[in-house]
Every structure is written in structure tokens, then in C-alpha cells.
């Protein structure tokens, strides 16, 4: 029996045709070739939503019941046969969306039990921007606090989030479980996001040398196509920020916690051309020409001759 069927986003159509050929999509193939393409005739737990295809599944159950002449008392057996024949099973939790498909109504309270990337109004970020965020879990470690009652263990996490277009932030979280610590750190990172200027949307405006506690950080702006040649921790931060051409070096303490904080402080130290023009009494166009095209500056109110 041939007919039209639609299964989620992987829709297919099989229609009767003249001779021994059938139409599969936009091409005509033989019946034997169509039977060999079994991947399209089975629900995929990742690409196909079982709830959206419930009508198709119920149709398969009725056809199987009519084929076996089964009554209503044997529907549980029919359900098992259909699920086994068409590869139908519930979607694992690992493939569930970690955030709601649509923004909840205003004033709704979102439970944090569904994952560490759950949108809620207290994050103070639009839902459209939230869906574009990238998250990097850089540190997860076990800590112990010594009290008179003994050792009190807990988990510490440090997370960096960013949109890849100049905005990023880091957050720290602590809890009894690692998953909750990552959740608290992620939400803190989203709330602490700041915007950092980027030259040509790919690198820094100038070289930076910054010291944070025992960590001394050197960052150098580089030409297009140079790449991100820094340590793995700094590389993950620049992926979230959206900086692609840069070189860096860390002297002194290489503690990841201090390195992350040093990078964010260093990015805030950048002096963009408008700041230089205001400080030196020059026109903004002259500052841009001097630093990026090699043209001599013209002080405000003076002739260049």
C-alpha cells in the first residue's frame, strides 16, 4: 500500500506511479530501491518530535491492529510492535533544549532545575540575545572549608559567556553539587556581561600590558589572519568575546582564576580613538589616520604648515 506520509522535518512522499516505479521526493525510483531507503521510514529520536507526529504514530497503530485483527485489549502489544518496527522511543534528556522554546509570559518564574542556560526576566537580557550566547565552563573544582564541625566540602565553578560580538562576562558559583555550581556561575556571568571595543571586529585597538595580583598579562594586536595564539583559557575567553587575531603571554602566576580576571580587566583598559582625541585635543579623524593610516595629525585650532 502506497500513499503520502509526513514525518516531522524529515518529510517524505511515496505516491503510486505507472509501472514498477514510485516517486520518492522529487525522483522516481524502483520499488526495491524505495524499500532499501528505510532510514526515511523510521522516526529519528533527534530530528523528529514524537509529540508532533502523534497522528502518524496512531495511524500506524490502527493499521497494525487491522493487520493482526486485534481488539482494544491488545493495544499495549500493538504499541510495542509499532515502536519496535518504526524505531520510536522517547527523546533522551541529553537532547532536550536547555532553554524554553518560546519566552515565558511576563512575570513568570522559571525553575533552574531544567539546566544552566534557562532564560528568566531577572537576567536582564532579551530572549533573542540569550539564545545566541556561547558558554565556556573553564573551572570546576572541589573545595573544602575547615570548621569546628570538620571539613565542609563544596564545588566551585567559573564560567564565561559571550555573544561573539564584543559582549562577554564571567561568573563564579559555589554549591554542594557541580551542576548547581555551574548553574549559579552561568547566571552570574550573564548578569555581569560587559561590552568591549574591538578594532575591525577582530582584534584589540592597541597592545596591552596588565598586572593582576601575581599575574602579568601581555596582549598584542595582530594583522588579519594571524589567529588567536594564546593559552587555552584565554583562547576560550576570546571566542566568547569575538576576538580572532591576537597574541598573548602570561608571566608570573598562571592560576586560571587570576588569568580570567586579568583578561577582563585588561580588555576594559583599552583606549579607543575617541578617548585619545579628547585627551590630546585632536580631531577624531586625525587620530584614526595617525594610528591606522600613518597620516600626520592636525591639532585643533592649528595649521599643519
Coordinates of N, CA and C in Angstrom, one line a residue, residues 113-268:
X113 N 15.9 24.0 37.5 CA 16.2 22.6 37.5 C 16.4 22.1 36.1
X114 N 15.9 22.8 35.1 CA 16.0 22.3 33.7 C 17.3 22.5 33.0
X115 N 18.3 23.1 33.6 CA 19.6 23.3 33.0 C 20.2 24.6 33.4
X116 N 21.5 24.8 33.0 CA 22.2 26.0 33.4 C 22.1 27.2 32.4
X117 N 21.3 27.0 31.4 CA 21.0 28.1 30.4 C 19.5 28.3 30.2
X118 N 18.9 28.7 31.3 CA 17.5 28.9 31.3 C 17.2 30.4 31.4
X119 N 16.4 30.9 30.5 CA 16.1 32.3 30.4 C 15.1 32.7 31.5
X120 N 15.3 33.8 32.1 CA 14.3 34.4 33.0 C 14.5 35.9 33.0
X121 N 13.5 36.6 33.5 CA 13.5 38.1 33.4 C 14.6 38.7 34.2
X122 N 15.0 38.0 35.3 CA 16.0 38.6 36.2 C 17.4 38.7 35.6
X123 N 17.6 38.0 34.4 CA 18.9 38.0 33.8 C 19.1 39.4 33.1
X124 N 18.0 40.1 32.9 CA 18.1 41.5 32.2 C 18.7 41.4 30.9
X125 N 18.3 40.4 30.1 CA 18.8 40.3 28.7 C 17.7 39.8 27.9
X126 N 17.5 40.4 26.6 CA 16.4 39.9 25.8 C 16.6 38.5 25.4
X127 N 15.4 37.8 25.2 CA 15.4 36.4 25.0 C 16.1 36.1 23.6
X128 N 16.0 37.0 22.6 CA 16.7 36.7 21.4 C 18.2 36.7 21.5
X129 N 18.7 37.7 22.4 CA 20.2 37.7 22.6 C 20.6 36.5 23.4
X130 N 19.7 36.1 24.4 CA 20.1 34.9 25.2 C 20.3 33.7 24.4
X131 N 19.5 33.5 23.4 CA 19.7 32.2 22.6 C 21.0 32.2 21.8
X132 N 21.6 33.4 21.6 CA 22.9 33.4 20.8 C 24.1 33.3 21.7
X133 N 24.0 33.2 23.0 CA 25.1 33.2 23.9 C 25.9 31.9 23.8
X134 N 27.2 32.0 23.9 CA 28.1 30.9 24.0 C 28.6 30.8 25.4
X135 N 28.7 29.6 25.9 CA 29.1 29.3 27.3 C 30.4 28.5 27.3
X136 N 31.3 28.9 28.1 CA 32.5 28.1 28.3 C 32.7 27.8 29.8
X137 N 32.7 26.6 30.2 CA 32.9 26.2 31.6 C 34.4 26.0 31.8
X138 N 35.1 27.0 32.4 CA 36.6 26.9 32.4 C 37.1 26.2 33.7
X139 N 36.5 26.4 34.8 CA 37.0 25.8 36.1 C 35.8 25.1 36.8
X140 N 36.1 23.9 37.2 CA 35.2 23.2 38.1 C 36.1 22.4 39.0
X141 N 36.0 22.7 40.3 CA 36.9 22.0 41.3 C 36.2 21.9 42.6
X142 N 36.8 21.0 43.4 CA 36.2 20.7 44.7 C 37.0 21.5 45.8
X143 N 36.3 22.2 46.6 CA 36.9 23.0 47.7 C 36.4 22.4 49.1
X144 N 37.2 22.7 50.1 CA 36.9 22.2 51.4 C 37.1 23.4 52.4
X145 N 36.1 23.7 53.2 CA 36.2 24.7 54.3 C 36.3 24.0 55.6
X146 N 37.4 24.3 56.3 CA 37.6 23.7 57.6 C 36.9 24.4 58.7
X147 N 36.0 23.8 59.4 CA 35.3 24.4 60.5 C 35.4 23.5 61.8
X148 N 34.8 24.0 62.9 CA 34.9 23.2 64.1 C 34.1 21.9 64.0
X149 N 33.2 21.9 63.0 CA 32.4 20.6 62.8 C 33.1 19.7 61.9
X150 N 34.3 20.1 61.4 CA 35.0 19.2 60.4 C 35.1 19.9 59.1
X151 N 35.5 19.1 58.1 CA 35.6 19.6 56.7 C 34.3 19.7 56.0
X152 N 34.0 20.8 55.4 CA 32.8 21.1 54.7 C 33.1 21.2 53.2
X153 N 32.9 20.1 52.5 CA 33.2 20.1 51.1 C 32.2 20.8 50.2
X154 N 32.6 21.4 49.1 CA 31.7 22.1 48.2 C 32.4 22.1 46.8
X155 N 31.6 22.5 45.8 CA 32.1 22.5 44.4 C 32.1 24.0 44.0
X156 N 33.2 24.4 43.3 CA 33.4 25.7 42.8 C 33.4 25.7 41.3
X157 N 32.8 26.6 40.6 CA 32.8 26.7 39.1 C 33.0 28.1 38.7
X158 N 33.7 28.3 37.5 CA 33.9 29.6 36.9 C 33.5 29.4 35.4
X159 N 32.6 30.3 35.0 CA 32.0 30.2 33.6 C 32.2 31.5 32.9
X160 N 32.4 31.5 31.6 CA 32.5 32.7 30.8 C 31.4 32.5 29.7
X161 N 30.6 33.6 29.5 CA 29.6 33.6 28.4 C 29.8 34.8 27.6
X162 N 29.4 34.7 26.3 CA 29.5 35.9 25.4 C 28.7 35.6 24.2
X163 N 28.5 36.7 23.4 CA 27.7 36.6 22.2 C 28.6 36.6 20.9
X164 N 29.9 36.6 21.1 CA 30.8 36.6 19.9 C 30.9 37.9 19.2
X165 N 30.2 39.0 19.7 CA 30.2 40.3 19.0 C 30.7 41.4 20.0
X166 N 31.5 41.1 20.9 CA 32.1 42.1 21.8 C 31.6 42.1 23.2
X167 N 30.6 41.4 23.5 CA 30.0 41.4 24.8 C 30.3 40.0 25.5
X168 N 30.8 40.1 26.7 CA 31.1 38.8 27.5 C 31.2 39.2 28.9
X169 N 31.2 38.1 29.7 CA 31.3 38.3 31.2 C 31.6 37.0 31.8
X170 N 32.1 37.0 33.0 CA 32.5 35.8 33.8 C 31.7 35.8 35.1
X171 N 31.5 34.6 35.6 CA 30.8 34.4 36.8 C 31.3 33.3 37.6
X172 N 31.2 33.4 38.9 CA 31.6 32.3 39.9 C 30.4 31.8 40.6
X173 N 30.4 30.4 40.8 CA 29.4 29.8 41.6 C 29.9 28.7 42.5
X174 N 29.2 28.5 43.6 CA 29.6 27.6 44.6 C 28.3 26.8 45.1
X175 N 28.4 25.5 45.2 CA 27.3 24.7 45.7 C 27.8 23.4 46.1
X176 N 26.8 22.6 46.7 CA 27.2 21.2 47.1 C 27.4 20.3 45.9
X177 N 26.7 20.6 44.8 CA 26.8 19.8 43.6 C 27.5 20.6 42.4
X178 N 28.2 19.9 41.6 CA 28.9 20.6 40.5 C 27.9 21.2 39.5
X179 N 26.8 20.5 39.2 CA 25.8 21.1 38.3 C 25.2 22.4 38.8
X180 N 24.9 22.4 40.0 CA 24.3 23.6 40.6 C 25.4 24.8 40.6
X181 N 26.6 24.4 40.9 CA 27.7 25.4 40.9 C 27.8 26.0 39.5
X182 N 27.8 25.2 38.5 CA 27.9 25.7 37.1 C 26.6 26.6 36.8
X183 N 25.5 26.2 37.3 CA 24.3 26.9 37.0 C 24.4 28.3 37.7
X184 N 24.8 28.4 38.9 CA 24.9 29.7 39.6 C 26.0 30.6 38.9
X185 N 27.1 29.9 38.4 CA 28.2 30.7 37.8 C 27.7 31.2 36.4
X186 N 26.9 30.4 35.7 CA 26.4 30.8 34.4 C 25.5 32.0 34.5
X187 N 24.6 32.0 35.4 CA 23.6 33.1 35.6 C 24.3 34.3 36.1
X188 N 25.4 34.1 36.9 CA 26.1 35.3 37.4 C 26.9 35.9 36.2
X189 N 27.4 35.1 35.3 CA 28.2 35.5 34.2 C 27.3 36.3 33.2
X190 N 26.1 35.9 33.0 CA 25.2 36.6 32.1 C 24.8 38.0 32.7
X191 N 24.6 38.0 34.0 CA 24.3 39.3 34.7 C 25.5 40.3 34.6
X192 N 26.8 39.7 34.6 CA 28.0 40.6 34.6 C 28.5 40.9 33.2
X193 N 27.8 40.6 32.2 CA 28.3 40.9 30.8 C 28.5 42.4 30.6
X194 N 29.6 42.6 29.9 CA 30.0 44.0 29.5 C 30.4 44.0 28.0
X195 N 30.4 45.2 27.5 CA 30.8 45.3 26.1 C 32.2 45.8 26.0
X196 N 33.1 45.2 25.1 CA 34.5 45.5 24.9 C 34.7 46.0 23.5
X197 N 35.3 47.1 23.3 CA 35.6 47.6 21.9 C 36.6 46.7 21.2
X198 N 36.3 46.5 19.9 CA 37.2 45.7 19.1 C 37.5 46.5 17.8
X199 N 38.8 46.4 17.4 CA 39.2 47.1 16.2 C 38.9 46.2 15.0
X200 N 38.1 46.7 14.1 CA 37.8 45.9 12.9 C 37.0 44.7 13.2
X201 N 36.4 44.6 14.4 CA 35.7 43.5 14.9 C 36.5 42.2 14.9
X202 N 37.8 42.3 15.1 CA 38.6 41.1 15.1 C 39.8 41.1 16.1
X203 N 40.2 42.3 16.5 CA 41.4 42.3 17.4 C 41.3 43.5 18.3
X204 N 42.4 43.8 19.1 CA 42.4 44.9 20.0 C 42.8 46.2 19.3
X205 N 42.5 47.3 19.9 CA 42.9 48.6 19.4 C 44.4 48.9 19.6
X206 N 45.0 48.3 20.6 CA 46.4 48.5 20.8 C 46.9 47.4 21.7
X207 N 48.2 47.3 21.9 CA 48.8 46.3 22.8 C 48.5 46.7 24.2
X208 N 48.4 45.7 25.1 CA 48.0 45.9 26.5 C 49.0 45.1 27.3
X209 N 49.4 45.7 28.4 CA 50.2 45.1 29.5 C 49.5 45.4 30.8
X210 N 49.1 44.3 31.4 CA 48.3 44.5 32.7 C 48.7 43.5 33.7
X211 N 48.7 44.0 35.0 CA 49.1 43.1 36.1 C 47.9 43.0 37.1
X212 N 47.6 41.7 37.4 CA 46.5 41.4 38.3 C 47.1 40.5 39.4
X213 N 47.3 41.0 40.6 CA 47.9 40.3 41.7 C 49.3 39.8 41.2
X214 N 49.5 38.4 41.2 CA 50.8 37.9 40.8 C 50.8 37.5 39.3
X215 N 49.8 37.8 38.6 CA 49.7 37.5 37.1 C 50.0 38.7 36.3
X216 N 51.0 38.6 35.4 CA 51.3 39.7 34.5 C 50.9 39.2 33.1
X217 N 50.0 40.0 32.4 CA 49.4 39.6 31.2 C 49.9 40.6 30.1
X218 N 50.3 40.0 28.9 CA 50.7 40.8 27.7 C 49.8 40.3 26.6
X219 N 49.1 41.3 25.9 CA 48.3 41.1 24.8 C 48.7 42.0 23.7
X220 N 48.9 41.4 22.5 CA 49.4 42.2 21.3 C 48.4 42.1 20.2
X221 N 47.9 43.2 19.6 CA 47.0 43.2 18.4 C 47.8 42.7 17.2
X222 N 47.2 41.9 16.4 CA 47.9 41.3 15.2 C 47.1 41.6 13.9
X223 N 47.7 41.3 12.8 CA 47.1 41.5 11.5 C 46.0 40.5 11.2
X224 N 45.2 40.8 10.2 CA 44.1 39.8 9.8 C 44.7 38.5 9.4
X225 N 44.1 37.4 9.9 CA 44.5 36.1 9.5 C 45.6 35.5 10.4
X226 N 46.0 36.3 11.4 CA 47.1 35.8 12.3 C 46.6 34.7 13.2
X227 N 45.3 34.8 13.7 CA 44.8 33.8 14.5 C 44.9 34.2 16.0
X228 N 44.4 33.3 16.8 CA 44.4 33.6 18.3 C 45.4 32.7 19.0
X229 N 46.6 33.2 19.1 CA 47.7 32.5 19.7 C 48.0 32.8 21.1
X230 N 47.2 32.2 22.0 CA 47.2 32.5 23.4 C 47.0 31.1 24.1
X231 N 47.1 31.2 25.4 CA 46.8 30.0 26.2 C 45.4 29.5 26.1
X232 N 45.1 28.2 26.4 CA 43.7 27.7 26.2 C 42.7 28.5 26.9
X233 N 43.0 28.9 28.2 CA 42.0 29.6 29.0 C 41.6 30.9 28.3
X234 N 42.7 31.7 27.9 CA 42.4 33.0 27.2 C 41.8 32.8 25.9
X235 N 42.1 31.7 25.2 CA 41.5 31.4 23.9 C 40.0 31.2 24.0
X236 N 39.5 30.5 25.0 CA 38.1 30.3 25.3 C 37.4 31.7 25.5
X237 N 38.1 32.6 26.3 CA 37.5 33.9 26.6 C 37.3 34.7 25.3
X238 N 38.4 34.7 24.4 CA 38.3 35.5 23.2 C 37.3 34.9 22.2
X239 N 37.1 33.6 22.3 CA 36.0 33.0 21.5 C 34.6 33.6 21.8
X240 N 34.4 33.8 23.1 CA 33.1 34.3 23.6 C 33.1 35.8 23.3
X241 N 34.2 36.5 23.4 CA 34.2 38.0 23.1 C 34.1 38.2 21.6
X242 N 34.7 37.4 20.8 CA 34.7 37.6 19.3 C 36.0 38.2 18.8
X243 N 37.1 38.0 19.4 CA 38.5 38.4 19.0 C 39.2 37.3 18.4
X244 N 39.6 37.5 17.1 CA 40.2 36.4 16.3 C 41.6 36.5 16.0
X245 N 42.2 37.7 16.0 CA 43.6 37.9 15.7 C 44.3 38.6 16.8
X246 N 45.1 37.8 17.6 CA 45.7 38.3 18.8 C 46.8 37.4 19.3
X247 N 47.8 37.9 19.9 CA 48.9 37.1 20.5 C 48.9 37.5 22.0
X248 N 49.3 36.6 22.8 CA 49.4 36.9 24.3 C 50.4 36.0 25.0
X249 N 50.7 36.5 26.2 CA 51.7 35.8 27.0 C 51.3 36.1 28.5
X250 N 51.5 35.1 29.3 CA 51.2 35.2 30.7 C 52.5 34.9 31.5
X251 N 52.9 35.9 32.3 CA 54.1 35.7 33.2 C 53.7 35.7 34.6
X252 N 54.5 35.1 35.5 CA 54.1 35.0 36.9 C 53.1 33.9 37.1
X253 N 52.2 34.2 38.0 CA 51.2 33.2 38.3 C 50.3 32.9 37.1
X254 N 50.1 31.6 36.9 CA 49.2 31.1 35.8 C 47.9 30.5 36.4
X255 N 47.6 30.9 37.5 CA 46.3 30.4 38.1 C 45.2 30.8 37.2
X256 N 44.4 29.8 36.7 CA 43.3 30.2 35.8 C 42.3 31.2 36.3
X257 N 42.0 31.2 37.6 CA 41.1 32.2 38.2 C 41.7 33.6 38.0
X258 N 43.0 33.8 38.3 CA 43.6 35.1 38.2 C 43.8 35.5 36.7
X259 N 44.0 34.5 35.8 CA 44.2 34.8 34.4 C 42.9 35.3 33.8
X260 N 41.8 34.7 34.1 CA 40.5 35.1 33.6 C 40.2 36.5 34.1
X261 N 40.4 36.8 35.3 CA 40.1 38.1 35.8 C 41.0 39.2 35.2
X262 N 42.3 38.8 35.0 CA 43.2 39.7 34.4 C 42.8 40.0 33.0
X263 N 42.4 39.1 32.2 CA 42.0 39.3 30.8 C 40.8 40.3 30.8
X264 N 39.8 40.1 31.6 CA 38.7 41.0 31.6 C 39.0 42.4 32.0
X265 N 39.9 42.5 33.0 CA 40.4 43.9 33.4 C 41.2 44.5 32.3
X266 N 42.0 43.7 31.6 CA 42.8 44.3 30.5 C 42.0 44.8 29.4
X267 N 40.9 44.0 29.0 CA 40.0 44.5 28.0 C 39.3 45.8 28.3
X268 N 39.1 46.0 29.6 CA 38.5 47.3 30.0 C 39.4 48.5 29.9

